[in-house]
CSV table of C-alpha atoms and ligand atoms in Angstrom, one decimal:
chain,number,residue,atom,x,y,z
M,1,MET,CA,-16.6,-8.9,7.2
M,2,ALA,CA,-15.4,-11.2,4.4
M,3,LYS,CA,-12.9,-14.0,4.8
M,4,GLU,CA,-9.9,-13.3,2.5
M,5,THR,CA,-9.6,-15.8,-0.3
M,6,ARG,CA,-6.7,-14.6,-2.3
M,7,GLU,CA,-3.5,-16.7,-2.1
M,8,GLY,CA,-1.0,-15.3,0.4
M,9,GLU,CA,-3.4,-12.8,2.0
M,10,THR,CA,-3.2,-13.2,5.7
M,11,ARG,CA,-4.7,-9.9,6.8
M,12,VAL,CA,-8.3,-9.2,7.8
M,13,ALA,CA,-10.4,-6.1,7.5
M,14,LEU,CA,-11.7,-6.0,11.0
M,15,VAL,CA,-10.1,-7.0,14.2
M,16,PRO,CA,-12.0,-8.1,17.4
M,17,GLU,CA,-10.8,-5.1,19.4
M,18,LEU,CA,-12.5,-2.7,16.9
M,19,VAL,CA,-15.9,-4.6,16.6
M,20,GLY,CA,-17.1,-2.4,19.5
M,21,LYS,CA,-16.5,0.8,17.5
M,22,LEU,CA,-18.9,-0.4,14.8
M,23,THR,CA,-21.6,-1.7,17.2
M,24,GLY,CA,-21.1,1.7,18.9
M,25,LEU,CA,-22.1,3.4,15.7
M,26,GLY,CA,-25.3,1.3,15.7
M,27,TYR,CA,-24.2,-1.5,13.2
M,28,GLU,CA,-24.7,-5.2,13.7
M,29,VAL,CA,-21.4,-6.9,12.9
M,30,ALA,CA,-21.1,-10.4,11.2
M,31,VAL,CA,-17.9,-12.1,10.2
M,32,GLU,CA,-17.3,-15.1,8.0
M,33,PRO,CA,-16.1,-18.2,10.0
M,34,ASP,CA,-12.3,-18.5,10.3
M,35,ALA,CA,-11.8,-15.0,8.8
M,36,GLY,CA,-9.1,-14.0,11.2
M,37,ARG,CA,-7.3,-17.3,11.4
M,38,HIS,CA,-4.1,-16.3,9.5
M,39,ALA,CA,-3.9,-13.1,11.6
M,40,LEU,CA,-4.2,-15.2,14.8
M,41,MET,CA,-7.7,-13.9,15.6
M,42,SER,CA,-10.2,-16.6,16.5
M,43,ASP,CA,-14.0,-16.8,15.9
M,44,GLU,CA,-14.4,-16.9,19.7
M,45,GLU,CA,-12.6,-13.5,20.0
M,46,TYR,CA,-14.9,-11.9,17.4
M,47,ALA,CA,-18.0,-13.4,19.1
M,48,GLU,CA,-16.8,-12.2,22.6
M,49,ALA,CA,-16.4,-8.7,21.1
M,50,GLY,CA,-20.0,-8.7,20.0
M,51,ALA,CA,-19.8,-10.0,16.3
M,52,GLU,CA,-21.9,-12.8,14.9
M,53,VAL,CA,-19.9,-15.5,13.2
M,54,ASP,CA,-22.0,-16.3,10.1
M,55,HIS,CA,-21.4,-18.3,6.9
M,56,ASP,CA,-23.8,-15.9,5.1
M,57,ALA,CA,-22.2,-12.7,6.4
M,58,VAL,CA,-21.3,-11.4,2.9
M,59,ALA,CA,-24.7,-12.3,1.3
M,60,THR,CA,-26.8,-10.6,4.0
M,61,ALA,CA,-24.7,-7.5,4.9
M,62,ASP,CA,-25.5,-3.9,3.8
M,63,VAL,CA,-21.8,-3.1,4.0
M,64,VAL,CA,-19.0,-5.7,3.3
M,65,VAL,CA,-15.4,-4.9,4.3
M,66,SER,CA,-12.3,-6.8,3.1
M,67,VAL,CA,-8.7,-6.3,2.4
M,68,GLN,CA,-8.5,-7.6,-1.1
M,69,PRO,CA,-11.4,-7.1,-3.6
M,70,LEU,CA,-14.2,-9.6,-3.3
M,71,ALA,CA,-14.0,-12.6,-5.7
M,72,PRO,CA,-16.5,-12.7,-8.5
M,73,ASP,CA,-18.7,-15.3,-6.8
M,74,ALA,CA,-18.8,-13.2,-3.6
M,75,ILE,CA,-19.8,-10.2,-5.7
M,76,ARG,CA,-22.6,-12.2,-7.2
M,77,ARG,CA,-23.9,-13.1,-3.7
M,78,LEU,CA,-24.0,-9.4,-2.5
M,79,LYS,CA,-27.4,-7.9,-1.6
M,80,ARG,CA,-28.6,-5.5,-4.3
M,81,GLY,CA,-27.2,-2.1,-3.4
M,82,ALA,CA,-24.7,-3.3,-0.8
M,83,ALA,CA,-21.6,-1.3,-0.2
M,84,THR,CA,-18.1,-2.7,-0.3
M,85,PHE,CA,-14.8,-1.4,1.1
M,86,SER,CA,-11.5,-3.0,0.1
M,87,PHE,CA,-8.3,-2.3,-1.8
M,88,LEU,CA,-9.4,-2.3,-5.4
M,89,PRO,CA,-6.6,-1.5,-7.9
M,90,VAL,CA,-9.0,-0.3,-10.6
M,91,ASN,CA,-6.5,-0.5,-13.5
M,92,GLN,CA,-5.8,-4.2,-12.8
M,93,GLU,CA,-9.3,-5.2,-11.8
M,94,LEU,CA,-11.5,-3.9,-14.5
M,95,SER,CA,-13.6,-7.0,-14.7
M,96,LEU,CA,-14.3,-6.9,-11.0
M,97,VAL,CA,-15.3,-3.2,-11.3
M,98,ALA,CA,-17.7,-4.3,-14.1
M,99,ASP,CA,-19.1,-7.0,-11.8
M,100,LEU,CA,-19.6,-4.6,-8.9
M,101,ARG,CA,-21.4,-2.1,-11.3
M,102,ASP,CA,-23.6,-4.9,-12.6
M,103,VAL,CA,-24.8,-6.0,-9.2
M,104,GLY,CA,-25.5,-2.4,-8.3
M,105,ALA,CA,-22.9,-2.3,-5.5
M,106,THR,CA,-21.6,0.9,-4.0
M,107,SER,CA,-17.9,0.1,-4.0
M,108,PHE,CA,-15.1,2.1,-2.4
M,109,ALA,CA,-11.4,1.6,-3.2
M,110,MET,CA,-9.2,2.3,-0.2
M,111,GLU,CA,-6.3,3.4,-2.5
M,112,LEU,CA,-8.4,6.2,-3.9
M,113,VAL,CA,-9.0,7.9,-0.6
M,114,PRO,CA,-7.7,11.4,-1.2
M,115,ARG,CA,-4.5,12.2,0.6
M,116,ILE,CA,-5.8,15.3,2.4
M,117,SER,CA,-5.2,15.9,6.0
M,118,ARG,CA,-8.9,15.2,7.0
M,119,ALA,CA,-8.5,11.7,5.4
M,120,GLN,CA,-5.2,10.8,7.1
M,121,SER,CA,-6.9,8.4,9.6
M,122,MET,CA,-8.5,6.6,6.6
M,123,ASP,CA,-5.3,6.3,4.6
M,124,ALA,CA,-4.7,2.6,4.2
M,125,LEU,CA,-1.9,3.1,1.7
M,126,SER,CA,0.1,4.9,4.4
M,127,SER,CA,-0.8,2.5,7.2
M,128,GLN,CA,0.2,-0.5,5.1
M,129,ALA,CA,3.4,1.3,3.8
M,130,LEU,CA,4.4,1.8,7.4
M,131,VAL,CA,4.3,-1.9,8.0
M,132,SER,CA,6.1,-2.6,4.7
M,133,GLY,CA,8.9,-0.2,5.4
M,134,TYR,CA,9.5,-1.6,8.8
M,135,ARG,CA,9.5,-5.1,7.5
M,136,CYS,CA,12.0,-4.3,4.7
M,137,ALA,CA,14.5,-3.0,7.3
M,138,ILE,CA,14.0,-6.2,9.4
M,139,VAL,CA,14.4,-8.4,6.4
M,140,ALA,CA,17.6,-6.6,5.4
M,141,ALA,CA,18.9,-7.0,9.0
M,142,GLY,CA,18.0,-10.7,8.9
M,143,LEU,CA,19.6,-11.5,5.6
M,144,LEU,CA,22.8,-9.5,6.2
M,145,ARG,CA,25.3,-11.7,8.0
M,146,ARG,CA,26.8,-8.9,10.0
M,147,PHE,CA,25.9,-6.3,12.7
M,148,PHE,CA,23.8,-3.3,11.9
M,149,PRO,CA,25.2,-1.2,14.9
M,150,LEU,CA,28.7,-0.2,15.7
M,151,ASN,CA,30.1,-2.5,18.4
M,152,MET,CA,33.1,-1.3,20.5
M,153,THR,CA,34.2,-4.3,22.6
M,154,ALA,CA,37.3,-5.3,24.5
M,155,ALA,CA,38.1,-7.6,21.6
M,156,GLY,CA,38.0,-4.7,19.2
M,157,THR,CA,35.6,-2.6,17.1
M,158,VAL,CA,33.0,-3.8,14.6
M,159,GLN,CA,32.0,-1.2,12.2
M,160,PRO,CA,28.3,-0.5,11.6
M,161,ALA,CA,26.5,-1.7,8.4
M,162,GLU,CA,26.0,0.9,5.7
M,163,ILE,CA,22.5,1.0,4.3
M,164,VAL,CA,21.2,2.8,1.2
M,165,VAL,CA,17.5,3.5,0.9
M,166,LEU,CA,16.0,4.6,-2.4
M,167,GLY,CA,12.6,6.2,-2.3
M,168,ALA,CA,11.7,8.0,0.9
M,169,GLY,CA,7.9,8.1,1.0
M,170,VAL,CA,6.0,6.5,3.9
M,171,ALA,CA,7.7,3.1,3.5
M,172,GLY,CA,11.2,4.4,2.8
M,173,LEU,CA,11.1,6.8,5.8
M,174,GLN,CA,10.0,3.9,8.1
M,175,ALA,CA,12.7,1.7,6.7
M,176,ILE,CA,15.3,4.5,7.4
M,177,ALA,CA,13.9,5.0,10.9
M,178,THR,CA,14.1,1.2,11.6
M,179,CYS,CA,17.6,0.9,10.3
M,180,LYS,CA,18.7,3.9,12.4
M,181,ARG,CA,17.1,2.3,15.5
M,182,LEU,CA,19.2,-0.8,14.8
M,183,GLY,CA,22.3,1.4,14.7
M,184,ALA,CA,23.2,1.3,11.0
M,185,VAL,CA,24.6,4.2,9.0
M,186,VAL,CA,21.9,5.1,6.5
M,187,LYS,CA,22.0,7.2,3.3
M,188,ALA,CA,18.9,7.8,1.2
M,189,TYR,CA,17.7,9.3,-2.0
M,190,ASP,CA,14.3,10.5,-3.3
M,191,VAL,CA,13.4,12.6,-6.3
M,192,ARG,CA,10.9,14.8,-4.4
M,193,ALA,CA,12.2,18.3,-3.2
M,194,ALA,CA,10.8,17.8,0.3
M,195,ALA,CA,12.4,14.4,0.7
M,196,ALA,CA,16.0,15.5,1.6
M,197,GLU,CA,14.8,17.3,4.7
M,198,GLU,CA,12.5,14.4,5.7
M,199,ILE,CA,15.5,12.0,5.2
M,200,ARG,CA,17.7,14.2,7.5
M,201,SER,CA,15.0,14.4,10.1
M,202,MET,CA,15.2,10.6,10.4
M,203,GLY,CA,18.9,10.9,11.2
M,204,ALA,CA,20.1,9.6,7.7
M,205,LYS,CA,22.3,11.4,5.2
M,206,ALA,CA,20.4,12.7,2.1
M,207,ILE,CA,22.2,11.7,-1.1
M,208,ASP,CA,22.6,14.6,-3.4
M,209,LEU,CA,22.9,13.5,-7.1
M,210,GLU,CA,22.9,17.1,-8.4
M,211,LEU,CA,19.8,16.4,-10.5
M,212,ASP,CA,16.6,18.3,-10.7
M,213,THR,CA,13.8,17.3,-8.4
M,214,LEU,CA,10.8,15.6,-9.9
M,215,GLU,CA,7.7,16.8,-8.2
M,216,GLY,CA,4.3,15.7,-9.7
M,217,SER,CA,0.8,16.6,-8.7
M,218,GLY,CA,-0.4,16.2,-5.0
M,219,GLY,CA,3.2,16.1,-3.7
M,220,TYR,CA,3.9,12.8,-5.5
M,221,ALA,CA,6.9,12.0,-7.7
M,222,ARG,CA,6.8,12.3,-11.5
M,223,GLU,CA,8.0,9.6,-13.9
M,224,MET,CA,11.6,10.0,-15.1
M,225,THR,CA,12.6,10.6,-18.7
M,226,GLU,CA,15.0,8.0,-20.1
M,227,ASP,CA,17.9,10.5,-19.9
M,228,ARG,CA,17.2,11.3,-16.3
M,229,ALA,CA,16.9,7.6,-15.4
M,230,ARG,CA,20.3,6.9,-17.0
M,231,LEU,CA,22.0,9.8,-15.2
M,232,GLN,CA,20.4,8.9,-11.9
M,233,MET,CA,21.6,5.3,-12.2
M,234,GLU,CA,25.2,6.4,-13.1
M,235,ARG,CA,25.3,8.7,-10.1
M,236,LEU,CA,23.8,6.2,-7.7
M,237,ALA,CA,26.1,3.4,-8.8
M,238,PRO,CA,28.9,4.2,-6.4
M,239,TYR,CA,26.5,4.5,-3.4
M,240,VAL,CA,25.0,1.1,-4.3
M,241,ALA,CA,28.4,-0.5,-4.7
M,242,ASP,CA,29.5,0.7,-1.3
M,243,ALA,CA,26.3,-0.4,0.6
M,244,ASP,CA,26.1,-3.5,2.7
M,245,ALA,CA,22.3,-3.5,2.2
M,246,LEU,CA,20.2,-1.6,-0.4
M,247,ILE,CA,16.5,-1.1,0.3
M,248,THR,CA,14.3,0.2,-2.5
M,249,THR,CA,10.8,1.6,-2.1
M,250,ALA,CA,10.3,3.9,-5.0
M,251,ALA,CA,6.9,4.3,-6.7
M,252,VAL,CA,5.1,6.7,-9.0
M,253,PRO,CA,1.2,6.6,-8.6
M,254,GLY,CA,-0.6,5.0,-11.5
M,255,ARG,CA,2.6,3.7,-13.2
M,256,GLN,CA,4.9,0.7,-12.9
M,257,ALA,CA,7.6,1.2,-10.3
M,258,PRO,CA,10.7,3.0,-11.8
M,259,LEU,CA,13.7,0.9,-12.5
M,260,LEU,CA,16.5,2.5,-10.4
M,261,VAL,CA,19.1,-0.2,-10.1
M,262,THR,CA,20.4,-2.5,-12.9
M,263,ALA,CA,21.7,-6.0,-12.5
M,264,ALA,CA,25.2,-4.6,-13.3
M,265,MET,CA,24.9,-2.2,-10.4
M,266,VAL,CA,24.0,-5.1,-8.0
M,267,GLU,CA,26.9,-7.2,-9.4
M,268,ALA,CA,29.3,-4.4,-8.4
M,269,MET,CA,28.2,-4.9,-4.7
M,270,LYS,CA,30.5,-6.6,-2.2
M,271,PRO,CA,30.2,-10.3,-1.3
M,272,GLY,CA,27.4,-10.9,1.2
M,273,SER,CA,25.5,-7.8,0.2
M,274,VAL,CA,21.8,-7.7,0.5
M,275,VAL,CA,19.1,-6.0,-1.7
M,276,VAL,CA,15.5,-5.7,-0.5
M,277,ASP,CA,13.2,-4.5,-3.3
M,278,LEU,CA,9.7,-3.6,-1.9
M,279,ALA,CA,8.6,-2.6,-5.4
M,280,SER,CA,9.3,-6.0,-6.9
M,281,GLU,CA,5.6,-6.8,-7.4
M,282,SER,CA,4.8,-3.6,-9.3
M,283,GLY,CA,7.7,-4.0,-11.8
M,284,GLY,CA,10.7,-3.7,-9.5
M,285,ASN,CA,13.1,-1.0,-8.6
M,286,VAL,CA,15.9,-3.5,-9.0
M,287,GLU,CA,16.4,-5.4,-12.3
M,288,GLY,CA,16.1,-9.2,-11.7
M,289,SER,CA,14.2,-9.1,-8.4
M,290,VAL,CA,11.5,-11.7,-8.2
M,291,PRO,CA,8.4,-11.1,-6.0
M,292,GLY,CA,8.3,-13.5,-3.1
M,293,GLU,CA,11.8,-15.0,-3.7
M,294,VAL,CA,15.4,-14.5,-2.7
M,295,THR,CA,17.6,-14.6,-5.8
M,296,ARG,CA,21.3,-14.3,-6.3
M,297,ILE,CA,22.7,-11.5,-8.5
M,298,GLY,CA,26.5,-11.4,-8.5
M,299,ASN,CA,27.6,-11.4,-4.9
M,300,ALA,CA,24.2,-10.2,-3.5
M,301,SER,CA,21.1,-11.8,-2.2
M,302,VAL,CA,18.1,-10.0,-3.7
M,303,TRP,CA,14.8,-10.2,-1.8
M,304,GLY,CA,11.7,-9.4,-3.8
M,305,GLY,CA,8.7,-8.1,-1.8
M,306,ARG,CA,5.3,-9.8,-2.3
M,307,ASN,CA,2.3,-8.6,-0.3
M,308,VAL,CA,4.7,-7.5,2.4
M,309,PRO,CA,2.1,-6.2,4.9
M,310,SER,CA,0.8,-9.8,5.0
M,311,GLN,CA,4.1,-10.8,6.6
M,312,MET,CA,2.9,-8.9,9.7
M,313,PRO,CA,-0.8,-9.7,9.6
M,314,GLY,CA,-1.7,-8.7,13.2
M,315,PRO,CA,-0.5,-5.1,13.2
M,316,ALA,CA,-1.3,-4.6,9.5
M,317,SER,CA,-4.9,-5.8,10.1
M,318,LYS,CA,-5.3,-3.6,13.1
M,319,LEU,CA,-4.1,-0.5,11.2
M,320,TYR,CA,-6.2,-1.3,8.2
M,321,ALA,CA,-9.3,-2.0,10.3
M,322,GLN,CA,-8.8,1.3,12.0
M,323,ASN,CA,-8.8,3.0,8.6
M,324,ILE,CA,-12.0,1.1,7.7
M,325,VAL,CA,-13.7,2.1,10.9
M,326,ASN,CA,-12.8,5.7,10.4
M,327,ILE,CA,-14.1,5.8,6.8
M,328,LEU,CA,-17.3,4.0,7.9
M,329,THR,CA,-17.8,6.5,10.7
M,330,LEU,CA,-17.6,9.3,8.1
M,331,MET,CA,-20.3,7.6,6.0
M,332,THR,CA,-22.7,6.8,8.9
M,333,SER,CA,-25.7,9.0,9.4
M,334,LYS,CA,-25.3,11.3,12.4
M,335,GLU,CA,-29.0,12.0,12.6
M,336,GLU,CA,-30.5,11.0,15.9
M,337,GLY,CA,-32.2,7.7,15.9
M,338,ALA,CA,-30.5,6.7,12.6
M,339,GLY,CA,-27.7,4.7,14.3
M,340,GLY,CA,-26.2,2.2,12.0
M,341,THR,CA,-27.5,3.8,8.8
M,342,PHE,CA,-25.0,3.8,6.1
M,343,ALA,CA,-25.5,7.2,4.4
M,344,PRO,CA,-22.5,8.3,2.3
M,345,ASP,CA,-22.6,12.0,1.3
M,346,PHE,CA,-21.4,12.0,-2.3
M,347,GLU,CA,-20.7,15.8,-2.1
M,348,ASP,CA,-17.9,14.9,0.4
M,349,GLU,CA,-14.5,14.9,-1.3
M,350,ILE,CA,-13.5,11.7,0.5
M,351,VAL,CA,-16.7,9.8,-0.5
M,352,ALA,CA,-16.7,11.1,-4.1
M,353,GLY,CA,-12.9,10.4,-4.5
M,354,SER,CA,-12.9,6.9,-3.2
M,355,CYS,CA,-16.2,5.6,-4.8
M,356,VAL,CA,-15.7,3.3,-7.8
M,357,THR,CA,-19.3,2.1,-8.5
M,358,HIS,CA,-22.7,3.3,-7.3
M,359,ASP,CA,-26.2,2.5,-8.5
M,360,GLY,CA,-25.2,0.6,-11.6
M,361,GLN,CA,-22.7,3.2,-12.7
M,362,VAL,CA,-18.9,3.5,-12.6
M,363,ARG,CA,-18.3,6.7,-10.8
M,364,HIS,CA,-14.5,6.8,-11.0
M,365,GLU,CA,-14.2,8.5,-14.4
M,366,PRO,CA,-10.8,7.1,-15.6
M,367,THR,CA,-12.1,3.6,-14.9
M,368,ARG,CA,-15.5,4.3,-16.5
M,369,GLU,CA,-13.7,5.5,-19.6
M,370,GLN,CA,-11.5,2.4,-19.7
M,371,LEU,CA,-14.6,0.1,-19.4
M,372,GLU,CA,-17.1,2.0,-21.4
M,373,GLY,CA,-15.1,4.4,-23.6
M,374,PRO,CA,-15.4,8.2,-23.7
M,375,ARG,CA,-18.8,9.8,-23.0
M,376,GLU,CA,-20.8,10.7,-26.1
M,377,SER,CA,-20.7,14.4,-26.7
M,378,SER,CA,-24.1,16.0,-26.5
M,379,SER,CA,-22.9,19.3,-28.0
M,380,GLU,CA,-24.8,20.8,-30.9
M,381,GLY,CA,-23.2,20.6,-34.3
M,382,SER,CA,-21.8,17.2,-33.6
M,383,GLN,CA,-23.9,15.7,-36.3
M,384,ALA,CA,-22.2,14.9,-39.5
Q,401,LIG,P1,4.8,6.4,-3.1
Q,401,LIG,O1,4.6,5.1,-2.5
Q,401,LIG,O2,4.0,6.8,-4.3
Q,401,LIG,O3,6.4,6.4,-3.6
Q,401,LIG,C1,7.4,6.1,-2.7
Q,401,LIG,C2,8.5,7.1,-2.9
Q,401,LIG,O4,9.2,6.9,-4.1
Q,401,LIG,C3,8.1,8.6,-3.0
Q,401,LIG,O5,8.7,9.4,-2.0
Q,401,LIG,C4,8.6,9.0,-4.4
Q,401,LIG,O6,9.0,10.4,-4.4
Q,401,LIG,C5,9.8,8.1,-4.6
Q,401,LIG,N1,10.2,8.0,-6.0
Q,401,LIG,C6,9.5,7.9,-7.1
Q,401,LIG,N2,10.3,7.9,-8.2
Q,401,LIG,C7,11.6,7.8,-7.7
Q,401,LIG,C8,12.9,7.8,-8.3
Q,401,LIG,N3,13.0,7.7,-9.6
Q,401,LIG,N4,14.0,7.8,-7.5
Q,401,LIG,C9,13.9,7.8,-6.2
Q,401,LIG,N5,12.7,7.9,-5.5
Q,401,LIG,C10,11.6,7.9,-6.3
Q,401,LIG,O7,4.9,7.5,-2.0
Q,401,LIG,P2,4.1,7.7,-0.7
Q,401,LIG,O8,4.9,7.0,0.4
Q,401,LIG,O9,2.7,7.3,-0.9
Q,401,LIG,O10,4.3,9.2,-0.4
Q,401,LIG,C11,4.3,10.2,-1.5
Q,401,LIG,C12,4.0,11.6,-1.0
Q,401,LIG,O11,2.7,11.6,-0.4
Q,401,LIG,C13,4.9,12.1,0.1
Q,401,LIG,O12,5.1,13.4,-0.1
Q,401,LIG,C14,4.1,11.9,1.3
Q,401,LIG,O13,4.6,12.7,2.4
Q,401,LIG,C15,2.8,12.2,0.9
Q,401,LIG,N6,1.7,11.6,1.7
Q,401,LIG,C16,0.7,12.4,2.1
Q,401,LIG,C17,-0.3,11.9,2.9
Q,401,LIG,C18,-1.5,12.7,3.3
Q,401,LIG,O14,-1.5,13.9,3.2
Q,401,LIG,N7,-2.5,12.1,3.8
Q,401,LIG,C19,-0.3,10.6,3.3
Q,401,LIG,C20,0.8,9.8,2.8
Q,401,LIG,C21,1.8,10.3,2.0
């Protein structure tokens, strides 16, 4: 396991309590010194669990796991043909993909694991979104200078806080559930048809804007047209203005996060209001939110999310490590006597879908096209 080197990354890809799962599969486990420090996991704990703490762990391993993609110098140190597992946002990291290709690495991107039921236990986007959603609710509760729950006391009644959540995917639903547990009154909106029922099942009120639903492929949302975006903003404005806290988690795969709330909509909020924008890093659902900062827009404090799962490194690492162990289990030979043999079956939908580079080639076609251009047609008659 590699030590994370990107600024602000506090998670690790393997936790001591899961080392035994990998040794049980027949692997020898090595971790770079100090890898778990930010997640409060010591070298001693890894060693006690059966891992070797080794400066050369990355250079000598057949399989290297990390949270963030390896840095270029770590990629250069990989053994020829080594496999890597990490988040690897291919659109933003084309040069790293080229490096991985050029050193002959078999690289897998955790965000490309297909969202099919068989792959749910390997779905790191979902496990980390769960952490983010929870954290967003806790941040909103912390920033808001009033109670979330209703309080009926001898001295009088304190009304509960009203929260609006926009985007009810994995993170949004977890934010709703957490706000509900804290006793707030929650309203939520999402463009997907199935979302209203999911929102209600969490005990929140589904906001109906009387707009068409926007279902894309694979159950994801589609991008909004300009007209639709304008109408949605107009109809959401009164809900935003009434909220004590607004939490936004909307995303469209492969695109910038949709802008859902303008600065003018935030300016219309009451004094002391709070806005938590989980999508801040990927463009922002809220105009003017800044990743990693709390800014002031009108009367509201606006919190922009930046690597939010890293704010809870222990549980986020454990869930991610579980995803890694599960995907490695899938790709480990089941043949007797072949314990610890990494043997991905490229016919398997999960292996094929998540593989980015293999054997000197970019296997993820959209990324290959971006790097190398369209394949030359071999059809007859193409000669001028
Ligand atoms: P996501 O992170 O891509 O997006 C978050 C939410 O934002 C989504 O619910 C989306 O509909 C919503 N959104 C997009 N544009 C919006 C807009 N303009 N206004 C309001 N909301 C908007 O989503 P996700 O959390 O990854 O989940 C997306 C879908 O995938 C859901 O249907 C979820 O149930 C499904 N899912 C399936 C699996 C699986 O089968 N393994 C795992 C996780 C999620």
